[in-house]
Amino acid sequence: SCKYVNNIFLNSYSLKKIQSLKGKKNRIFKIIGNVGNLAGTANNLGIEYLLKEILPKLKKKKKFPFEIHLLGSGELSTKNLRLSKLYKEVLVRGFIKNIHYEICTSDVFLCCNNATSYNVGHTRFLHAFSLATCLVGHKRITEVMPEIISNKNCLLGESSDEIANILYSLKEDRI
């Protein structure tokens, strides 16, 4: 028999350090759209979902300047690289040494890796939690990580429309 064991993620930043960084908000709404290997299976599928399904809906929102930062080693797939170049809001930044700083100074940590049929657990959810960053994702994550609970420790949508609406609503509710 198998049992599910909750993950843990220890943070090297103190709460005081996190709070000091949270106060430094950009004028533009900063979304972390990926961390980890850009060519990894879940990341590749999640980035494609973000670029094809969510981003066009965000672009239609009025008075919503935003940036989506794609962070991680490796290379985007040819398809995702082509899609990313269609939007000035997408910044493909590659490997970032101080990932904690980037996450702490973002408004949202968006993870779309579970929006497709490839649905696995990811420590990046816990990483966002450990840095007191607002986590937005697809509801399918709850199938593999039951400790992720919408409206309790994150905000989850069942569709790209819902996720885009969540992101838009957060622009007025920055921490």
Short mmCIF file of N, CA, C and O in Angstrom, two decimals, residues 5-109:
data_model
loop_
_atom_site.label_atom_id
_atom_site.label_comp_id
_atom_site.label_asym_id
_atom_site.label_seq_id
_atom_site.Cartn_x
_atom_site.Cartn_y
_atom_site.Cartn_z
N VAL A 5 2.87 11.48 1.47
CA VAL A 5 3.59 12.22 2.50
C VAL A 5 3.74 13.66 2.01
O VAL A 5 4.24 13.89 0.91
N ASN A 6 3.29 14.60 2.81
CA ASN A 6 3.41 16.01 2.44
C ASN A 6 4.87 16.39 2.25
O ASN A 6 5.75 15.88 2.95
N ASN A 7 5.11 17.28 1.31
CA ASN A 7 6.45 17.81 1.07
C ASN A 7 6.76 18.91 2.07
O ASN A 7 5.86 19.50 2.66
N ILE A 8 8.04 19.20 2.24
CA ILE A 8 8.45 20.38 3.00
C ILE A 8 9.50 21.10 2.16
O ILE A 8 10.17 20.50 1.33
N PHE A 9 9.61 22.38 2.36
CA PHE A 9 10.62 23.18 1.66
C PHE A 9 11.13 24.19 2.64
O PHE A 9 10.38 25.03 3.13
N LEU A 10 12.40 24.10 2.97
CA LEU A 10 12.99 25.03 3.92
C LEU A 10 13.54 26.24 3.18
O LEU A 10 14.11 26.12 2.10
N ASN A 11 13.38 27.39 3.76
CA ASN A 11 13.78 28.64 3.14
C ASN A 11 14.99 29.22 3.85
O ASN A 11 15.06 29.22 5.06
N SER A 12 15.89 29.77 3.05
CA SER A 12 17.08 30.39 3.66
C SER A 12 16.88 31.88 3.92
O SER A 12 17.74 32.52 4.51
N TYR A 13 15.75 32.44 3.50
CA TYR A 13 15.45 33.85 3.77
C TYR A 13 14.66 33.96 5.07
O TYR A 13 13.74 33.17 5.31
N SER A 14 14.97 34.95 5.87
CA SER A 14 14.20 35.20 7.09
C SER A 14 12.90 35.90 6.73
O SER A 14 12.78 36.52 5.67
N LEU A 15 11.93 35.82 7.63
CA LEU A 15 10.65 36.50 7.39
C LEU A 15 10.88 38.01 7.25
O LEU A 15 10.27 38.66 6.41
N LYS A 16 11.79 38.55 8.05
CA LYS A 16 12.10 39.99 7.97
C LYS A 16 12.64 40.34 6.59
O LYS A 16 12.26 41.35 5.99
N LYS A 17 13.53 39.53 6.06
CA LYS A 17 14.11 39.76 4.73
C LYS A 17 13.01 39.68 3.66
O LYS A 17 12.94 40.53 2.78
N ILE A 18 12.15 38.68 3.75
CA ILE A 18 11.05 38.52 2.80
C ILE A 18 10.15 39.75 2.83
O ILE A 18 9.81 40.31 1.78
N GLN A 19 9.78 40.20 4.01
CA GLN A 19 8.90 41.36 4.14
C GLN A 19 9.56 42.62 3.58
O GLN A 19 8.89 43.45 2.97
N SER A 20 10.86 42.78 3.76
CA SER A 20 11.53 43.97 3.23
C SER A 20 11.51 43.97 1.70
O SER A 20 11.38 45.01 1.07
N LEU A 21 11.63 42.81 1.10
CA LEU A 21 11.59 42.72 -0.36
C LEU A 21 10.18 42.89 -0.90
O LEU A 21 9.97 43.44 -1.98
N LYS A 22 9.20 42.42 -0.16
CA LYS A 22 7.80 42.53 -0.59
C LYS A 22 7.37 43.99 -0.70
O LYS A 22 6.50 44.31 -1.47
N GLY A 23 8.00 44.86 0.05
CA GLY A 23 7.63 46.27 0.00
C GLY A 23 8.12 46.98 -1.25
O GLY A 23 7.67 48.06 -1.58
N LYS A 24 9.01 46.35 -1.99
CA LYS A 24 9.58 46.97 -3.19
C LYS A 24 8.83 46.47 -4.41
O LYS A 24 9.23 45.53 -5.08
N LYS A 25 7.71 47.10 -4.72
CA LYS A 25 6.88 46.68 -5.83
C LYS A 25 7.19 47.47 -7.09
O LYS A 25 7.38 48.68 -7.05
N ASN A 26 7.23 46.77 -8.17
CA ASN A 26 7.38 47.41 -9.48
C ASN A 26 6.07 48.08 -9.86
O ASN A 26 5.01 47.71 -9.39
N ARG A 27 6.15 49.07 -10.72
CA ARG A 27 4.95 49.68 -11.25
C ARG A 27 4.19 48.67 -12.11
O ARG A 27 2.99 48.61 -12.11
N ILE A 28 4.93 47.86 -12.83
CA ILE A 28 4.33 46.83 -13.67
C ILE A 28 4.13 45.57 -12.84
O ILE A 28 5.00 45.19 -12.06
N PHE A 29 3.00 44.94 -12.99
CA PHE A 29 2.65 43.72 -12.28
C PHE A 29 3.60 42.60 -12.74
O PHE A 29 3.60 42.21 -13.91
N LYS A 30 4.42 42.09 -11.82
CA LYS A 30 5.44 41.10 -12.16
C LYS A 30 4.95 39.70 -11.82
O LYS A 30 4.65 39.39 -10.66
N ILE A 31 4.90 38.85 -12.84
CA ILE A 31 4.47 37.47 -12.70
C ILE A 31 5.65 36.55 -13.00
O ILE A 31 6.27 36.66 -14.06
N ILE A 32 5.97 35.68 -12.06
CA ILE A 32 6.95 34.62 -12.34
C ILE A 32 6.16 33.51 -13.02
O ILE A 32 5.24 32.93 -12.44
N GLY A 33 6.49 33.23 -14.27
CA GLY A 33 5.74 32.25 -15.06
C GLY A 33 6.42 30.90 -15.15
O GLY A 33 5.82 29.95 -15.64
N ASN A 34 7.65 30.81 -14.70
CA ASN A 34 8.35 29.53 -14.70
C ASN A 34 9.61 29.64 -13.87
O ASN A 34 10.27 30.67 -13.86
N VAL A 35 9.92 28.57 -13.17
CA VAL A 35 11.25 28.36 -12.60
C VAL A 35 11.63 26.92 -12.93
O VAL A 35 10.77 26.06 -13.10
N GLY A 36 12.90 26.67 -13.06
CA GLY A 36 13.35 25.32 -13.38
C GLY A 36 13.69 25.19 -14.85
O GLY A 36 13.57 26.14 -15.63
N ASN A 37 14.10 24.00 -15.25
CA ASN A 37 14.55 23.74 -16.61
C ASN A 37 13.45 24.06 -17.63
O ASN A 37 12.38 23.46 -17.61
N LEU A 38 13.74 25.00 -18.50
CA LEU A 38 12.76 25.44 -19.50
C LEU A 38 12.36 24.33 -20.46
O LEU A 38 11.30 24.38 -21.06
N ALA A 39 13.22 23.33 -20.60
CA ALA A 39 12.94 22.23 -21.52
C ALA A 39 12.33 21.01 -20.84
O ALA A 39 11.99 20.03 -21.50
N GLY A 40 12.18 21.07 -19.51
CA GLY A 40 11.58 19.94 -18.80
C GLY A 40 10.15 19.70 -19.26
O GLY A 40 9.45 20.63 -19.68
N THR A 41 9.69 18.48 -19.19
CA THR A 41 8.37 18.12 -19.72
C THR A 41 7.26 18.97 -19.12
O THR A 41 6.48 19.60 -19.84
N ALA A 42 7.15 19.00 -17.79
CA ALA A 42 6.06 19.76 -17.15
C ALA A 42 6.20 21.25 -17.44
O ALA A 42 5.21 21.93 -17.71
N ASN A 43 7.43 21.78 -17.37
CA ASN A 43 7.64 23.20 -17.66
C ASN A 43 7.29 23.52 -19.10
O ASN A 43 6.65 24.53 -19.39
N ASN A 44 7.72 22.68 -20.02
CA ASN A 44 7.43 22.90 -21.43
C ASN A 44 5.92 22.96 -21.68
O ASN A 44 5.43 23.89 -22.33
N LEU A 45 5.19 22.01 -21.13
CA LEU A 45 3.73 21.99 -21.30
C LEU A 45 3.07 23.17 -20.58
O LEU A 45 2.14 23.78 -21.10
N GLY A 46 3.56 23.49 -19.38
CA GLY A 46 3.00 24.61 -18.62
C GLY A 46 3.24 25.95 -19.30
O GLY A 46 2.35 26.80 -19.34
N ILE A 47 4.44 26.14 -19.84
CA ILE A 47 4.75 27.39 -20.54
C ILE A 47 3.89 27.50 -21.80
O ILE A 47 3.36 28.58 -22.11
N GLU A 48 3.73 26.40 -22.51
CA GLU A 48 2.87 26.43 -23.71
C GLU A 48 1.44 26.83 -23.34
O GLU A 48 0.82 27.66 -24.01
N TYR A 49 0.91 26.26 -22.26
CA TYR A 49 -0.45 26.60 -21.80
C TYR A 49 -0.52 28.09 -21.44
O TYR A 49 -1.47 28.78 -21.81
N LEU A 50 0.48 28.57 -20.74
CA LEU A 50 0.54 29.98 -20.36
C LEU A 50 0.53 30.88 -21.60
O LEU A 50 -0.25 31.83 -21.70
N LEU A 51 1.39 30.56 -22.58
CA LEU A 51 1.53 31.41 -23.76
C LEU A 51 0.35 31.32 -24.71
O LEU A 51 -0.04 32.32 -25.32
N LYS A 52 -0.24 30.13 -24.84
CA LYS A 52 -1.34 29.96 -25.80
C LYS A 52 -2.72 30.23 -25.21
O LYS A 52 -3.60 30.72 -25.91
N GLU A 53 -2.89 29.91 -23.94
CA GLU A 53 -4.23 29.96 -23.35
C GLU A 53 -4.46 31.15 -22.41
O GLU A 53 -5.51 31.77 -22.47
N ILE A 54 -3.50 31.45 -21.56
CA ILE A 54 -3.71 32.51 -20.55
C ILE A 54 -3.28 33.88 -21.07
O ILE A 54 -4.01 34.86 -20.93
N LEU A 55 -2.11 33.97 -21.65
CA LEU A 55 -1.57 35.26 -22.07
C LEU A 55 -2.49 36.04 -23.01
O LEU A 55 -2.72 37.24 -22.80
N PRO A 56 -3.08 35.42 -24.03
CA PRO A 56 -4.00 36.19 -24.90
C PRO A 56 -5.19 36.77 -24.12
O PRO A 56 -5.65 37.87 -24.42
N LYS A 57 -5.64 36.06 -23.11
CA LYS A 57 -6.76 36.56 -22.29
C LYS A 57 -6.32 37.72 -21.40
O LYS A 57 -7.07 38.67 -21.20
N LEU A 58 -5.10 37.65 -20.88
CA LEU A 58 -4.58 38.76 -20.08
C LEU A 58 -4.39 40.02 -20.93
O LEU A 58 -4.64 41.13 -20.47
N LYS A 59 -3.96 39.83 -22.16
CA LYS A 59 -3.73 40.97 -23.05
C LYS A 59 -5.02 41.75 -23.33
O LYS A 59 -4.98 42.93 -23.61
N LYS A 60 -6.16 41.09 -23.22
CA LYS A 60 -7.45 41.74 -23.48
C LYS A 60 -7.94 42.57 -22.30
O LYS A 60 -8.87 43.35 -22.44
N LYS A 61 -7.32 42.40 -21.14
CA LYS A 61 -7.73 43.15 -19.95
C LYS A 61 -7.29 44.60 -20.08
O LYS A 61 -6.17 44.88 -20.48
N LYS A 62 -8.16 45.50 -19.73
CA LYS A 62 -7.87 46.93 -19.83
C LYS A 62 -7.03 47.40 -18.64
O LYS A 62 -7.21 46.93 -17.52
N LYS A 63 -6.15 48.34 -18.91
CA LYS A 63 -5.33 48.96 -17.86
C LYS A 63 -4.64 47.93 -16.97
O LYS A 63 -4.72 47.96 -15.76
N PHE A 64 -3.98 46.98 -17.60
CA PHE A 64 -3.30 45.93 -16.86
C PHE A 64 -1.90 45.71 -17.41
O PHE A 64 -1.63 44.76 -18.12
N PRO A 65 -0.96 46.64 -17.09
CA PRO A 65 0.42 46.41 -17.52
C PRO A 65 1.05 45.30 -16.68
O PRO A 65 0.97 45.33 -15.45
N PHE A 66 1.64 44.34 -17.34
CA PHE A 66 2.24 43.21 -16.62
C PHE A 66 3.45 42.69 -17.39
O PHE A 66 3.62 42.99 -18.58
N GLU A 67 4.28 41.94 -16.68
CA GLU A 67 5.40 41.22 -17.28
C GLU A 67 5.34 39.79 -16.77
O GLU A 67 5.02 39.55 -15.61
N ILE A 68 5.67 38.86 -17.64
CA ILE A 68 5.78 37.45 -17.25
C ILE A 68 7.24 37.06 -17.43
O ILE A 68 7.79 37.12 -18.54
N HIS A 69 7.87 36.67 -16.33
CA HIS A 69 9.29 36.30 -16.33
C HIS A 69 9.40 34.77 -16.36
O HIS A 69 8.90 34.09 -15.45
N LEU A 70 10.04 34.27 -17.40
CA LEU A 70 10.30 32.84 -17.51
C LEU A 70 11.75 32.61 -17.09
O LEU A 70 12.69 33.05 -17.76
N LEU A 71 11.91 31.94 -15.96
CA LEU A 71 13.23 31.74 -15.37
C LEU A 71 13.58 30.26 -15.42
O LEU A 71 12.72 29.41 -15.19
N GLY A 72 14.83 29.97 -15.67
CA GLY A 72 15.28 28.58 -15.61
C GLY A 72 16.37 28.30 -16.63
O GLY A 72 16.51 28.99 -17.64
N SER A 73 17.12 27.26 -16.35
CA SER A 73 18.19 26.85 -17.26
C SER A 73 17.58 26.15 -18.47
O SER A 73 16.38 25.90 -18.53
N GLY A 74 18.42 25.84 -19.41
CA GLY A 74 17.95 25.14 -20.61
C GLY A 74 17.34 26.10 -21.62
O GLY A 74 17.36 27.32 -21.43
N GLU A 75 16.81 25.53 -22.67
CA GLU A 75 16.25 26.32 -23.77
C GLU A 75 14.76 26.05 -23.90
O GLU A 75 14.30 24.92 -23.71
N LEU A 76 14.02 27.09 -24.27
CA LEU A 76 12.61 26.91 -24.59
C LEU A 76 12.50 26.05 -25.85
O LEU A 76 13.38 26.09 -26.72
N SER A 77 11.42 25.29 -25.96
CA SER A 77 11.17 24.56 -27.19
C SER A 77 11.01 25.56 -28.33
O SER A 77 10.71 26.75 -28.10
N THR A 78 11.19 25.12 -29.54
CA THR A 78 11.04 26.00 -30.70
C THR A 78 9.66 26.64 -30.71
O THR A 78 9.52 27.85 -30.96
N LYS A 79 8.64 25.85 -30.42
CA LYS A 79 7.27 26.36 -30.40
C LYS A 79 7.08 27.43 -29.34
O LYS A 79 6.53 28.50 -29.60
N ASN A 80 7.56 27.17 -28.12
CA ASN A 80 7.40 28.14 -27.04
C ASN A 80 8.25 29.39 -27.26
O ASN A 80 7.83 30.50 -26.91
N LEU A 81 9.42 29.23 -27.85
CA LEU A 81 10.24 30.40 -28.16
C LEU A 81 9.52 31.29 -29.17
O LEU A 81 9.45 32.50 -29.01
N ARG A 82 8.95 30.67 -30.20
CA ARG A 82 8.19 31.43 -31.21
C ARG A 82 7.02 32.14 -30.56
O ARG A 82 6.78 33.33 -30.80
N LEU A 83 6.26 31.44 -29.71
CA LEU A 83 5.12 32.05 -29.02
C LEU A 83 5.55 33.19 -28.10
O LEU A 83 4.90 34.23 -28.04
N SER A 84 6.65 32.99 -27.38
CA SER A 84 7.10 34.03 -26.43
C SER A 84 7.48 35.32 -27.15
O SER A 84 7.31 36.40 -26.60
N LYS A 85 7.97 35.20 -28.37
CA LYS A 85 8.38 36.39 -29.12
C LYS A 85 7.20 37.19 -29.66
O LYS A 85 7.38 38.31 -30.13
N LEU A 86 6.00 36.65 -29.55
CA LEU A 86 4.81 37.37 -29.99
C LEU A 86 4.37 38.43 -28.99
O LEU A 86 3.56 39.29 -29.31
N TYR A 87 4.91 38.35 -27.76
CA TYR A 87 4.45 39.22 -26.68
C TYR A 87 5.61 39.95 -26.03
O TYR A 87 6.53 39.32 -25.50
N LYS A 88 5.55 41.28 -26.04
CA LYS A 88 6.59 42.07 -25.38
C LYS A 88 6.57 41.88 -23.87
O LYS A 88 7.54 42.13 -23.19
N GLU A 89 5.46 41.40 -23.33
CA GLU A 89 5.33 41.20 -21.88
C GLU A 89 6.10 39.98 -21.37
O GLU A 89 6.27 39.82 -20.17
N VAL A 90 6.52 39.10 -22.26
CA VAL A 90 7.22 37.88 -21.86
C VAL A 90 8.72 38.12 -21.88
O VAL A 90 9.29 38.50 -22.90
N LEU A 91 9.34 37.90 -20.74
CA LEU A 91 10.79 38.05 -20.61
C LEU A 91 11.40 36.68 -20.33
O LEU A 91 11.21 36.13 -19.24
N VAL A 92 12.09 36.13 -21.30
CA VAL A 92 12.78 34.85 -21.13
C VAL A 92 14.16 35.18 -20.58
O VAL A 92 15.02 35.67 -21.30
N ARG A 93 14.34 34.94 -19.30
CA ARG A 93 15.55 35.41 -18.62
C ARG A 93 16.59 34.32 -18.37
O ARG A 93 17.72 34.61 -17.99
N GLY A 94 16.20 33.06 -18.55
CA GLY A 94 17.16 31.98 -18.35
C GLY A 94 17.47 31.75 -16.87
O GLY A 94 16.67 32.07 -15.99
N PHE A 95 18.66 31.18 -16.64
CA PHE A 95 19.06 30.86 -15.28
C PHE A 95 19.30 32.14 -14.48
O PHE A 95 19.97 33.06 -14.93
N ILE A 96 18.74 32.18 -13.28
CA ILE A 96 18.89 33.32 -12.37
C ILE A 96 19.55 32.81 -11.10
O ILE A 96 19.02 31.90 -10.45
N LYS A 97 20.66 33.38 -10.74
CA LYS A 97 21.39 32.92 -9.56
C LYS A 97 20.59 33.15 -8.27
O LYS A 97 20.48 32.26 -7.44
N ASN A 98 20.03 34.34 -8.11
CA ASN A 98 19.30 34.65 -6.88
C ASN A 98 17.79 34.52 -7.12
O ASN A 98 17.06 35.51 -7.18
N ILE A 99 17.34 33.30 -7.25
CA ILE A 99 15.93 33.02 -7.54
C ILE A 99 15.02 33.49 -6.41
O ILE A 99 13.90 33.93 -6.65
N HIS A 100 15.50 33.43 -5.16
CA HIS A 100 14.69 33.90 -4.03
C HIS A 100 14.32 35.36 -4.19
O HIS A 100 13.19 35.76 -3.97
N TYR A 101 15.30 36.17 -4.58
CA TYR A 101 15.04 37.60 -4.77
C TYR A 101 13.97 37.82 -5.85
O TYR A 101 13.06 38.61 -5.68
N GLU A 102 14.09 37.11 -6.95
CA GLU A 102 13.13 37.26 -8.05
C GLU A 102 11.72 36.89 -7.61
O GLU A 102 10.75 37.58 -7.92
N ILE A 103 11.60 35.80 -6.87
CA ILE A 103 10.29 35.37 -6.40
C ILE A 103 9.74 36.37 -5.39
O ILE A 103 8.57 36.76 -5.46
N CYS A 104 10.57 36.81 -4.46
CA CYS A 104 10.11 37.75 -3.43
C CYS A 104 9.69 39.10 -4.01
O CYS A 104 8.82 39.76 -3.44
N THR A 105 10.29 39.52 -5.08
CA THR A 105 9.95 40.82 -5.66
C THR A 105 8.88 40.71 -6.75
O THR A 105 8.59 41.69 -7.43
N SER A 106 8.29 39.55 -6.88
CA SER A 106 7.19 39.40 -7.84
C SER A 106 5.86 39.61 -7.12
O SER A 106 5.78 39.53 -5.90
N ASP A 107 4.85 39.88 -7.92
CA ASP A 107 3.50 40.00 -7.36
C ASP A 107 2.82 38.65 -7.28
O ASP A 107 2.00 38.40 -6.40
N VAL A 108 3.16 37.78 -8.22
CA VAL A 108 2.51 36.46 -8.31
C VAL A 108 3.52 35.44 -8.81
O VAL A 108 4.33 35.72 -9.67
N PHE A 109 3.39 34.24 -8.27
CA PHE A 109 4.10 33.08 -8.78
C PHE A 109 3.04 32.23 -9.47
O PHE A 109 2.16 31.68 -8.81
#
